[in-house]
CSV table of C-alpha atoms in Angstrom, one decimal:
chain,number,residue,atom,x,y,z
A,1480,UNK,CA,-3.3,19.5,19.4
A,1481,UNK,CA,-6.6,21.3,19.5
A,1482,UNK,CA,-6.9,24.4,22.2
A,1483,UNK,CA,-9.5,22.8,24.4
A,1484,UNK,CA,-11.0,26.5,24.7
A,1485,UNK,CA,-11.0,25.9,20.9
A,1486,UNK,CA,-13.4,22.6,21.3
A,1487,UNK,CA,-15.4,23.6,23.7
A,1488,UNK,CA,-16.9,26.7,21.4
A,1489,UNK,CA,-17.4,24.4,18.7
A,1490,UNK,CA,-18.7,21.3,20.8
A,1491,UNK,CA,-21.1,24.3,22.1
A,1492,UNK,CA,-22.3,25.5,18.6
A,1493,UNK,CA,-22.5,21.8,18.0
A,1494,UNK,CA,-25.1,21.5,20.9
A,1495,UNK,CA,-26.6,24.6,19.9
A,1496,UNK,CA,-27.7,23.6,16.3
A,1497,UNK,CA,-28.8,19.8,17.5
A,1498,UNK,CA,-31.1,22.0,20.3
A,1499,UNK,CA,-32.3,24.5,17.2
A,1500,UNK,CA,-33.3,21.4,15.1
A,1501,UNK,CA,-34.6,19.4,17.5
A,1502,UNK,CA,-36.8,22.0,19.2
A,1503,UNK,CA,-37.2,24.7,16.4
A,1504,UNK,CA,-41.0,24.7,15.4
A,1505,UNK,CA,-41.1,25.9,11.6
A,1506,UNK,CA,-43.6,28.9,11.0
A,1507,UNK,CA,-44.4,28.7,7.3
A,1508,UNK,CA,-45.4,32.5,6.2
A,1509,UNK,CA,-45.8,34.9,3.2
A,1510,UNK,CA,-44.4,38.3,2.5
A,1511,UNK,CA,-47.1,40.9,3.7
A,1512,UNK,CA,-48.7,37.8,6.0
A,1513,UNK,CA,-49.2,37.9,10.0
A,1514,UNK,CA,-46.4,35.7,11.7
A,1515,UNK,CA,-47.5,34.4,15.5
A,1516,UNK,CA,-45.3,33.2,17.9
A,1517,UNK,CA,-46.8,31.5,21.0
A,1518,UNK,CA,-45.3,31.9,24.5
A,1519,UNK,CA,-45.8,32.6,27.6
A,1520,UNK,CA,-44.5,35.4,30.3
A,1521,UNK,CA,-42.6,34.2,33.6
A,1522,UNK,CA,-40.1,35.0,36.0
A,1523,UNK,CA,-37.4,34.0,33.9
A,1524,UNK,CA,-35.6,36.4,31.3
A,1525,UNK,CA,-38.7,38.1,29.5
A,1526,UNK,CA,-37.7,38.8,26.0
A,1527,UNK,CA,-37.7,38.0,22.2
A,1528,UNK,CA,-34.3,37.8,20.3
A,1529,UNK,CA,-34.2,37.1,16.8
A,1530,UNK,CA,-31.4,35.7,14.6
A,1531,UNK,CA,-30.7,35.0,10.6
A,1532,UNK,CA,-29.4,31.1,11.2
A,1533,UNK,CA,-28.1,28.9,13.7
A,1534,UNK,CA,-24.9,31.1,14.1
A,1535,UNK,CA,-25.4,34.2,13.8
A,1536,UNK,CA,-25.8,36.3,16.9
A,1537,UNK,CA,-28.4,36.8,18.9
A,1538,UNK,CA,-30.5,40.1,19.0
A,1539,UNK,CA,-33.5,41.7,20.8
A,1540,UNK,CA,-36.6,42.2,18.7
A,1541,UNK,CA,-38.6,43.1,22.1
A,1542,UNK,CA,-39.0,42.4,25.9
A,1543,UNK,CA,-40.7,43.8,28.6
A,1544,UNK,CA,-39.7,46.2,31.4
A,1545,UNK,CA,-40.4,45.6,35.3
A,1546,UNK,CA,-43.3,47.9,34.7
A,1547,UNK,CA,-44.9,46.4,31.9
A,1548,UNK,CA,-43.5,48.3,29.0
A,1549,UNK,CA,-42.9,47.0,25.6
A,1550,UNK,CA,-39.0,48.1,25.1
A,1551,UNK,CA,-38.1,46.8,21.1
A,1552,UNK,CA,-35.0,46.8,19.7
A,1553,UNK,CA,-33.4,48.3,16.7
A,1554,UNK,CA,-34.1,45.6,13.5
A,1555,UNK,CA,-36.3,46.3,10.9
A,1556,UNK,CA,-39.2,44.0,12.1
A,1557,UNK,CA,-39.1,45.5,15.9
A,1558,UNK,CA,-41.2,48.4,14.1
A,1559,UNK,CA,-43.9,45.8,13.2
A,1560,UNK,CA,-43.9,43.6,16.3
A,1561,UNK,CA,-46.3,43.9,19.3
A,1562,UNK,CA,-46.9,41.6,22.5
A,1563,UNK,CA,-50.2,39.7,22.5
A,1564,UNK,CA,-52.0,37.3,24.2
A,1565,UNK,CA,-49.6,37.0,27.8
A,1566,UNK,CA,-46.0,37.6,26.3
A,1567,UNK,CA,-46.7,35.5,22.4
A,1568,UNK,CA,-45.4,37.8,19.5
A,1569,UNK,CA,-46.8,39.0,16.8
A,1570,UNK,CA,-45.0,40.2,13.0
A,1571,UNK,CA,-47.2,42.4,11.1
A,1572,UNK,CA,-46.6,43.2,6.9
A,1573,UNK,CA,-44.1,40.2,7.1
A,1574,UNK,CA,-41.5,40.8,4.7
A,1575,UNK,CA,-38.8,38.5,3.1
A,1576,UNK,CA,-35.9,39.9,5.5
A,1577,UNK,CA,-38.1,38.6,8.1
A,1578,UNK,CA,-37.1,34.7,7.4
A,1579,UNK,CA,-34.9,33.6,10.5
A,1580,UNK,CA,-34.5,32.2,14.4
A,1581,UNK,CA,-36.8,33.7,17.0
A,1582,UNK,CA,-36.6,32.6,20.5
A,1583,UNK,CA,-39.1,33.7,23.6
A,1584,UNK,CA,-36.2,33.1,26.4
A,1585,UNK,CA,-39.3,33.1,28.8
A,1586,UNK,CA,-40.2,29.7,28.0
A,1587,UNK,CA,-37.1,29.0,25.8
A,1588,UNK,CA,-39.2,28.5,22.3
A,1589,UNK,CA,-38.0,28.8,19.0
A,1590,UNK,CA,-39.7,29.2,16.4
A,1591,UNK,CA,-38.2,29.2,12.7
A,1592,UNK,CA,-40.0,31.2,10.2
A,1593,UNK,CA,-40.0,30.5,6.2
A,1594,UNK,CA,-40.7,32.3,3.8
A,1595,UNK,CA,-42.9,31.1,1.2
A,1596,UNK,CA,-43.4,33.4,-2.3
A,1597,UNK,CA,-45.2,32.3,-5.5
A,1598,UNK,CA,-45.0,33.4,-9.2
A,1599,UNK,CA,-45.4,32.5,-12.4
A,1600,UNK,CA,-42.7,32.8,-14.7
A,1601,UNK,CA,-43.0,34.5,-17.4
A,1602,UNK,CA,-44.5,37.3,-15.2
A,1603,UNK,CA,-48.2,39.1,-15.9
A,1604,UNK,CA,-51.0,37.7,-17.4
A,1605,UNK,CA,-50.8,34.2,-19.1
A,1606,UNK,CA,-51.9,34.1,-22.9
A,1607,UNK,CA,-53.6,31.0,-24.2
A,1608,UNK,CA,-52.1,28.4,-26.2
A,1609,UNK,CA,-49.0,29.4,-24.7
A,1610,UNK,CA,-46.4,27.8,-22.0
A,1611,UNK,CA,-46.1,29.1,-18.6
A,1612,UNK,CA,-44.7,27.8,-14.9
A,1613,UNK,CA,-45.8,28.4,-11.9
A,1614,UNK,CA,-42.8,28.1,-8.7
A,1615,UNK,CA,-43.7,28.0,-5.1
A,1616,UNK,CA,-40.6,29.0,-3.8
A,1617,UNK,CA,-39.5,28.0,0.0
A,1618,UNK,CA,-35.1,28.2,1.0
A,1619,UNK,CA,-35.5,24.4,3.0
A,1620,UNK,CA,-36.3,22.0,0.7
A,1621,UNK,CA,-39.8,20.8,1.5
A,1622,UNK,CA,-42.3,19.0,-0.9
A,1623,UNK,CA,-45.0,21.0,-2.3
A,1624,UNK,CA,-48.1,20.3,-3.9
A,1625,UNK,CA,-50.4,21.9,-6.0
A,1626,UNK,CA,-54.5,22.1,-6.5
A,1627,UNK,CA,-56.0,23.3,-9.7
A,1628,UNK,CA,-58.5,26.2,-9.5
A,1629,UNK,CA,-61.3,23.5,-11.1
A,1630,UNK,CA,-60.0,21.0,-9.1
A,1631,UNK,CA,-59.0,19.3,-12.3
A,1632,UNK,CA,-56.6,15.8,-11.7
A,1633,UNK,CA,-53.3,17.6,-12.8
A,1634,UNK,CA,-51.7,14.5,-11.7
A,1635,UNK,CA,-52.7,12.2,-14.7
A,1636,UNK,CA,-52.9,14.9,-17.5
A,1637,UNK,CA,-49.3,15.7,-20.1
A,1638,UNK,CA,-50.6,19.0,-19.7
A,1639,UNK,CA,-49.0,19.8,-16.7
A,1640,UNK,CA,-45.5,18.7,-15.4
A,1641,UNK,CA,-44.8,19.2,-11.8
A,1642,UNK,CA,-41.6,19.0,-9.4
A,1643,UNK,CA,-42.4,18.5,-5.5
A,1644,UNK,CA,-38.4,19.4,-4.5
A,1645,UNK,CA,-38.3,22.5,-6.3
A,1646,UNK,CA,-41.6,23.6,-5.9
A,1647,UNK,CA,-42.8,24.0,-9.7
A,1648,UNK,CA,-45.3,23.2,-12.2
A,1649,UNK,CA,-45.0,23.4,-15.9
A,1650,UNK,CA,-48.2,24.0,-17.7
A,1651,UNK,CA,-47.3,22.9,-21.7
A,1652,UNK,CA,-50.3,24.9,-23.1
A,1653,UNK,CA,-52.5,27.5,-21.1
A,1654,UNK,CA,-56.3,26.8,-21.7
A,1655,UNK,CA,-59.2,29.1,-20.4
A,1656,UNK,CA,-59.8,26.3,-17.6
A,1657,UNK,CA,-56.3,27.3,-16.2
A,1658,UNK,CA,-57.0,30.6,-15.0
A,1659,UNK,CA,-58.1,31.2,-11.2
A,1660,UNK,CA,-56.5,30.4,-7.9
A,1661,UNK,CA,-53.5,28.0,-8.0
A,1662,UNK,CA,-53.0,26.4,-4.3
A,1663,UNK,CA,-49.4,25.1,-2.9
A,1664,UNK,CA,-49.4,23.3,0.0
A,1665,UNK,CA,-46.6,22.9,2.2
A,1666,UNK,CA,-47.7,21.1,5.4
A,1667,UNK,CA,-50.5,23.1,6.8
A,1668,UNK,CA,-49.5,25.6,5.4
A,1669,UNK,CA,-51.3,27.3,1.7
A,1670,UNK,CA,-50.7,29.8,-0.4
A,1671,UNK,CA,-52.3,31.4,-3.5
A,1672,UNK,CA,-51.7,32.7,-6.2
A,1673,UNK,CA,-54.6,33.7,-8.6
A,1674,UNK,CA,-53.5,33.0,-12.4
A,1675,UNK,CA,-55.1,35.2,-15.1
A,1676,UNK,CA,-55.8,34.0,-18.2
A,1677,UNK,CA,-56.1,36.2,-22.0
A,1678,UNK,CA,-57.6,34.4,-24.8
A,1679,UNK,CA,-60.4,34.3,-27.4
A,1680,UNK,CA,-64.3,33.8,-26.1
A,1681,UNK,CA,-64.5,31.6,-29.2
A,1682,UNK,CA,-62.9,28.4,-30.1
A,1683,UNK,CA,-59.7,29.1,-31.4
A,1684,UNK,CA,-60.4,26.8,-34.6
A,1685,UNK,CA,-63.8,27.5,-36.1
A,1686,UNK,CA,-65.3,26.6,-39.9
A,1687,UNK,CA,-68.2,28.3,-40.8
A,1688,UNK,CA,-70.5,27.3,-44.1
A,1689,UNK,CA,-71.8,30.4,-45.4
A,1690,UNK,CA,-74.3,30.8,-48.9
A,1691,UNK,CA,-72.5,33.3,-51.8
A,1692,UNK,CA,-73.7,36.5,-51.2
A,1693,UNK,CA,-74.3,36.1,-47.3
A,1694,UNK,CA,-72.6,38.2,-44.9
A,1695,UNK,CA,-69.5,36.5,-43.3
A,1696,UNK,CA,-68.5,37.0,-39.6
A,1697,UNK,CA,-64.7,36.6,-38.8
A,1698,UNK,CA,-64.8,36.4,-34.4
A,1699,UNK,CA,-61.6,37.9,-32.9
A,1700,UNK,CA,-62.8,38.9,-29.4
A,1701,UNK,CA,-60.5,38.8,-26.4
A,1702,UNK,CA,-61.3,38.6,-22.7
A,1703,UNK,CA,-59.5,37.8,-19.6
A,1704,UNK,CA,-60.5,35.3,-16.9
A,1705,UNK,CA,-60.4,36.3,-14.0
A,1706,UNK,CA,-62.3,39.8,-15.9
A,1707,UNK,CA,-60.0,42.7,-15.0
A,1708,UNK,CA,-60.8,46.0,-17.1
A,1709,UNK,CA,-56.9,45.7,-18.7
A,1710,UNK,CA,-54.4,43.1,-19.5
A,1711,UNK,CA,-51.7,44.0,-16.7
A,1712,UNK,CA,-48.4,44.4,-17.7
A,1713,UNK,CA,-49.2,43.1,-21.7
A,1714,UNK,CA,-49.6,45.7,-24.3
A,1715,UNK,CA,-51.4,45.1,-27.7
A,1716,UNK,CA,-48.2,46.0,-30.0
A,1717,UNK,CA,-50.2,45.4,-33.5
A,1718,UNK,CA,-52.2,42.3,-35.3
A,1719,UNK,CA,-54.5,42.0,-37.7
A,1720,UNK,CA,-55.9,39.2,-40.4
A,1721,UNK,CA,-54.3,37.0,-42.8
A,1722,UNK,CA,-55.9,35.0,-45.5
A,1723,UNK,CA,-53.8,31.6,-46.1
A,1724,UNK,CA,-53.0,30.8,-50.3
A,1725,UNK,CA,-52.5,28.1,-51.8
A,1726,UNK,CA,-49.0,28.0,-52.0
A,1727,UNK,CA,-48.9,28.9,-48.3
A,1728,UNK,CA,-48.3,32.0,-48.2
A,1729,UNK,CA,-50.2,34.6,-46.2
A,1730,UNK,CA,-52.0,37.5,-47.9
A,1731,UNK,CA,-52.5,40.4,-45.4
A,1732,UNK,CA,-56.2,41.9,-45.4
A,1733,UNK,CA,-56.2,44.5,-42.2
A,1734,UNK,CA,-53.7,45.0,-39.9
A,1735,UNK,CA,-53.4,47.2,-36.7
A,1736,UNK,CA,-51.3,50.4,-36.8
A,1737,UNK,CA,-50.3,53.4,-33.9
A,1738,UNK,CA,-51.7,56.4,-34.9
A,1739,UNK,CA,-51.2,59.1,-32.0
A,1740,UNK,CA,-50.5,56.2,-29.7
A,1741,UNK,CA,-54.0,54.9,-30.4
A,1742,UNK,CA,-54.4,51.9,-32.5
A,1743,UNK,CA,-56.0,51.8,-35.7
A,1744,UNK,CA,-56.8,49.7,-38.7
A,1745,UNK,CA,-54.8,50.1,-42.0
A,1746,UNK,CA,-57.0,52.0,-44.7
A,1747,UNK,CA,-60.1,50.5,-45.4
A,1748,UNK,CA,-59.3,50.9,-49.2
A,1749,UNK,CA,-57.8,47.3,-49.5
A,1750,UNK,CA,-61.1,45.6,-49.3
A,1751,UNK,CA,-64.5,48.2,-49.6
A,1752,UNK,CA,-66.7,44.4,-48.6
A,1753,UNK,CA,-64.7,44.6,-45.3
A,1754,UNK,CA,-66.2,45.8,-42.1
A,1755,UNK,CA,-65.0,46.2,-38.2
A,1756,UNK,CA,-65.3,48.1,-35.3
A,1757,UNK,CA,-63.4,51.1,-34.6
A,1758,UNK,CA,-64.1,51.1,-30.8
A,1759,UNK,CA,-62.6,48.8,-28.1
A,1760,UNK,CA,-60.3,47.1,-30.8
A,1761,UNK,CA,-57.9,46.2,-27.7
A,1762,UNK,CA,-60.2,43.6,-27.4
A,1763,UNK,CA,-62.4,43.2,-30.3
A,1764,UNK,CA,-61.0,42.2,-33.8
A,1765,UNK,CA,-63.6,40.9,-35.6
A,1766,UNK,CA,-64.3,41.6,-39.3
A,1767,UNK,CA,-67.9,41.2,-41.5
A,1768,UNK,CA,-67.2,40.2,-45.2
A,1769,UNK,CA,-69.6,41.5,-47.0
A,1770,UNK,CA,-71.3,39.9,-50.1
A,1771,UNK,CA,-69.0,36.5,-49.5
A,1772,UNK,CA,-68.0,35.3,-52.8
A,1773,UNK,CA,-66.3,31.8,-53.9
A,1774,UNK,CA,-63.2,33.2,-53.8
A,1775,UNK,CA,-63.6,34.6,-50.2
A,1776,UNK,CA,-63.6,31.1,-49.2
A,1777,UNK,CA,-60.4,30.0,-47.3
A,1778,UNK,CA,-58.3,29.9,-44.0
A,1779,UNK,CA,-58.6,33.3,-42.2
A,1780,UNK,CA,-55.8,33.9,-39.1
A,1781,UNK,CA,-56.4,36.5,-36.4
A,1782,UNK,CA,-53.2,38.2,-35.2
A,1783,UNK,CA,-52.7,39.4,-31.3
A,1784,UNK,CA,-49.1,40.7,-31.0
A,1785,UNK,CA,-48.5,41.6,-27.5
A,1786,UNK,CA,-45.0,42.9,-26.3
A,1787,UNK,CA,-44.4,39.5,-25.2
A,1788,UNK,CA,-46.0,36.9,-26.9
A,1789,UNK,CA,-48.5,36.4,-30.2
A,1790,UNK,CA,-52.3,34.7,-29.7
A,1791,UNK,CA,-53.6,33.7,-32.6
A,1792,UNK,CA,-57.0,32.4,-34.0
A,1793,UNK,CA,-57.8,30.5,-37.1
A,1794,UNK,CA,-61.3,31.0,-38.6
A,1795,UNK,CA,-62.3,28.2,-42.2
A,1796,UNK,CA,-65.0,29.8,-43.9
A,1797,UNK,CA,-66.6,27.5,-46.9
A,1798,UNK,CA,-68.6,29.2,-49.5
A,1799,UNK,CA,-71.3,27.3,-51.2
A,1800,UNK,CA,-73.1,28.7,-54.5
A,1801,UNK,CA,-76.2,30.0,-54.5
A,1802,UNK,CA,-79.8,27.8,-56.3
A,1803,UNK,CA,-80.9,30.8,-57.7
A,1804,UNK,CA,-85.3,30.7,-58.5
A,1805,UNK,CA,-87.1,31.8,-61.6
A,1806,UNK,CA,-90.2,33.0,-61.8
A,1807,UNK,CA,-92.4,32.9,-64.6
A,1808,UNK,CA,-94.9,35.2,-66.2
A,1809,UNK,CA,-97.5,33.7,-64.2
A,1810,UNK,CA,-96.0,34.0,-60.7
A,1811,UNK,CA,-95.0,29.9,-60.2
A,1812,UNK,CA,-91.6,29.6,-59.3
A,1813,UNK,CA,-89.0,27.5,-61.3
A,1814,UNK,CA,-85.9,25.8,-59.6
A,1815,UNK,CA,-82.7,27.0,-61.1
A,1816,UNK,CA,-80.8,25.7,-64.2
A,1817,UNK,CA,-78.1,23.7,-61.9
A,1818,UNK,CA,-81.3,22.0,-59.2
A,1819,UNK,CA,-83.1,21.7,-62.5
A,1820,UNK,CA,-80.6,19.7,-64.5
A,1821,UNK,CA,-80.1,17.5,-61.8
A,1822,UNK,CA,-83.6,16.1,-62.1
A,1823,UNK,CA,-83.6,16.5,-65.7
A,1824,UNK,CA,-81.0,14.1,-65.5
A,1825,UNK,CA,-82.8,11.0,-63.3
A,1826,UNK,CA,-85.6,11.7,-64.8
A,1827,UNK,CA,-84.5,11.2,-68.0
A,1828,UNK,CA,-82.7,8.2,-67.1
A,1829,UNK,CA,-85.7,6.8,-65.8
A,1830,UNK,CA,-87.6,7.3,-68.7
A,1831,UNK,CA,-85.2,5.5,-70.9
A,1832,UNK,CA,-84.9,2.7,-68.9
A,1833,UNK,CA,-88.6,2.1,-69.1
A,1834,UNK,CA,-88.7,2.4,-72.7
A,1835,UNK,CA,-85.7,0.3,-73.4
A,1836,UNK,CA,-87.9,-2.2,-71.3
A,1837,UNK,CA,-91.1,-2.0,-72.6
A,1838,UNK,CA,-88.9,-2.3,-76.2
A,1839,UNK,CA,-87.7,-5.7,-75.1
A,1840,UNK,CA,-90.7,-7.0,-73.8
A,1841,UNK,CA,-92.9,-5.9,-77.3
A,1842,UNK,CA,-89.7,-7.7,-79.1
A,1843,UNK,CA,-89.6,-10.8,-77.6
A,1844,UNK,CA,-93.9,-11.2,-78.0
A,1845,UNK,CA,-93.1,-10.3,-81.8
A,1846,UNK,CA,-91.2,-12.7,-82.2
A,1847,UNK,CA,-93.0,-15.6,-80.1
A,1848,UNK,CA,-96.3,-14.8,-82.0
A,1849,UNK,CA,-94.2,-15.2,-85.4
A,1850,UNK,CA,-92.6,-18.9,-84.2
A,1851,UNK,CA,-96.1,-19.9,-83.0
A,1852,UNK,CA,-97.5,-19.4,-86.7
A,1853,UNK,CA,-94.9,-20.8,-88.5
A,1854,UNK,CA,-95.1,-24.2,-86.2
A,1855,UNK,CA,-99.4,-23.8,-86.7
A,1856,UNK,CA,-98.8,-23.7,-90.7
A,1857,UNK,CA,-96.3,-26.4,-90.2
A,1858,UNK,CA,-98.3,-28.9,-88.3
A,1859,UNK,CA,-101.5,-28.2,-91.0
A,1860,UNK,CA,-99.8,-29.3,-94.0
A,1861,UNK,CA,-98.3,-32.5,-92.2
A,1862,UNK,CA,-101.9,-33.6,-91.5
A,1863,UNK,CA,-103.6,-33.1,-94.8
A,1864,UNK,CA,-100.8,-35.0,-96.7
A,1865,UNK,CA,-101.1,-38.3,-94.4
A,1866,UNK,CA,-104.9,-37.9,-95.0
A,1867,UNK,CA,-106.1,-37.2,-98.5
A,1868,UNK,CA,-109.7,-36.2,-98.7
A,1869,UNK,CA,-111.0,-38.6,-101.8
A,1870,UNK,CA,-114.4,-39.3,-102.6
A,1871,UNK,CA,-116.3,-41.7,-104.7
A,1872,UNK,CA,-119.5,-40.5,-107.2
A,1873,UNK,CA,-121.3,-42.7,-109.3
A,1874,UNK,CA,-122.8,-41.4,-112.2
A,1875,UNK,CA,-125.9,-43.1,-112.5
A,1876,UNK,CA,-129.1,-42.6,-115.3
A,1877,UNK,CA,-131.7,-40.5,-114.2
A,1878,UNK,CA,-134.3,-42.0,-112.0
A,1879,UNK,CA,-137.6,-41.8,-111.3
A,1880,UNK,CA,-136.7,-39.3,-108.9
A,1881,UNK,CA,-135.3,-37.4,-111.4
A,1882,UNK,CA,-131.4,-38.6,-111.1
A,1883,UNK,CA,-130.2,-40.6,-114.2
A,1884,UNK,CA,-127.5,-43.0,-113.7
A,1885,UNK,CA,-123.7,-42.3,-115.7
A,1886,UNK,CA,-121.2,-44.6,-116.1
A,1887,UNK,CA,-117.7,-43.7,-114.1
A,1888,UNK,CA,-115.0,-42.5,-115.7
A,1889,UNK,CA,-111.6,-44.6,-115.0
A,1890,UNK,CA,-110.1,-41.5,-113.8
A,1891,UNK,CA,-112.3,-40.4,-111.9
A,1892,UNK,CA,-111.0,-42.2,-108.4
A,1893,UNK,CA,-107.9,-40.4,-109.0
A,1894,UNK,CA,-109.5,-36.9,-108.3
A,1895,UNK,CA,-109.2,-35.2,-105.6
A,1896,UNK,CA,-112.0,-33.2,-104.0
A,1897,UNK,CA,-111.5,-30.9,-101.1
């Protein structure tokens, strides 16, 4: 059998937590935040207490004496607590050890307060291109939600992944849009945390046509949104370019080195065409090829090696040969052999064409004109032959005109006269 003493001290704890959960308003607040508690000063028992949870004992933050006075107690927020406004209390610098039970036994009001922290894991700046999660972190378990510094719909994007219950949102890949001030919202209650952002001020895929001979610009140029004057708690460890082969591989051209605890480029022997800036280079990376040849022509990768993590930026330059001009003795200018030939070529083709049909055309008259004789010649001697031409003379003895009349030969009919 239970001691009834026994079940009265739990039926009273009992009654105790229902009365803290039923009445308890919750005070959502940040470390370093103002906490308010509202109440108001009667005849009754004028004091604060303050306790870690529902069963831990009570104890005096601050009440006030018959004479007015402000008497606090001995916890570490009764240094940072103050009357205000009738008998309501005030936390100042609110701190995580803060979180707990706080009852005005004036008015018998509790009021439990939360404490709500944000970070981003991993910690410091986020780089581009690269994961990162942001947790909004609260001991009850209270749905949170979250608005994007552009206001962007992170709701219907696989970009970001969020969990209400624990507070968290996954961001796959970190883009220069991302940085700013992140909101959670719990209730009425917000807090921020403002997100900066390292990455390039370019595109971090770029191709680039560039003429042989021309003067090629490789951008590696970092800046940080929000701008801040460093990155935080990232350090540039080394970098530098690559040029991509055929077979894959990677053929270094400049890489970043500690010289004194200063970073430097690698001897600018391995490429005399190569140029880039000496100064700033904690930020700036960018490299002018010189006289760009065919060969130059390629996949170029810009290296950022932080303690951390490694940004990178890809840069396709194409090369296209030069159409050189010649100029002759008498100032014109001549296209090049490879514009030249081209024409050469369809002009040439026109030409033969044209002659091949002007060939065909002469042909097939030639040979029209030469069937239209034949058939003339042809038709002539078919008419002559159905139509002999034979004449009659009589040879008569001479009159007295002077004609004299001869008598006709017998073969004479069988002459022909034409």
């Amino acid at each position: 059998m239970w001691n009834s003493k026994y079940l009265l001290t739990i039926f009273g704890l009992l009654t105790l937590s229902c009365d803290i959960l039923e009445t308890a308003t919750v005070v959502y607040e940040s470390t370093g935040g103002k906490a308010t508690f509202d109440c108001k000063k009667n005849s009754n028992d004028p004091k604060w207490t303050y306790k870690s949870n529902e069963s831990a004992k009570e104890d005096v933050v601050i009440r006030s004496s018959k004479n007015m006075r402000e008497l606090k107690g001995t916890l570490p927020m009764c240094k940072r607590a103050s009357l205000v406004k009738d008998f309501s209390l005030e936390i100042k610098g609110i701190e995580s050890s803060d979180e707990g039970i706080y009852k005005c036994h004036s008015e018998e009001k509790e009021y439990k307060l939360l404490i709500v922290s944000v970070h981003a894991d991993p910690q410091g700046p986020g780089i581009q291109f690269t994961p990162l999660t942001i947790k909004c972190i609260v001991s009850e378990n209270t749905p949170r939600t979250w608005q994007h510094p552009n206001k962007i719909n992170i709701m219907n994007s696989n970009n970001y992944m969020i969990n209400e219950e624990k507070g968290t949102i996954e961001i796959k890949s970190l883009s220069m849009e991302d940085a700013g001030t992140w909101t959670c919202n719990i209730n009425n209650f917000h807090r921020e945390y403002k997100l900066q952002i390292i990455g390039f001020t370019e595109n971090s895929s770029l191709t680039t046509v560039y003429k042989k001979g021309d003067t090629a610009y490789l951008p590696c140029q970092l800046h940080s949104l929000p701008s801040v004057l460093d990155f935080g708690n990232l350090i540039i460890t080394g970098g530098g370019w690559k040029k991509k082969t055929e077979q894959d591989g990677m053929d270094q051209l400049l890489f970043l080195q500690f010289n004194n605890r200063e970073l430097s480029w690698n001897s600018p022997e391995v490429n005399k065409r190569l140029t880039f800036r000496s100064e700033n280079m904690g930020r700036n990376l960018s490299v002018i090829i010189k006289n760009v040849q065919l060969k130059d022509a390629g996949e170029y990768i810009c290296e950022v090696q932080f303690n951390t993590r490694i940004l990178k930026k890809r840069v396709n330059i194409l090369v296209e040969d030069v159409i050189t001009e010649v100029t002759d003795s008498t100032g014109a200018s001549k296209s090049g052999h490879k514009k030249m030939s081209l024409w050469m070529f369809i002009l040439i083709g026109v030409v033969a064409f044209v002659l091949i049909v002007l060939l065909i055309i002469v042909t097939i008259l030639i040979i029209r004109h030469q069937r239209l004789r034949a058939q003339a010649k042809r038709r002539a001697h078919q008419k002559h032959a159905l139509t002999p031409k034979q004449y009659c003379q009589c040879h008569r003895s001479r009159n007295r005109n002077g004609y004299s009349r001869q008598p006709i030969k017998e073969n004479l009919l069988d002459q022909e006269f034409y």
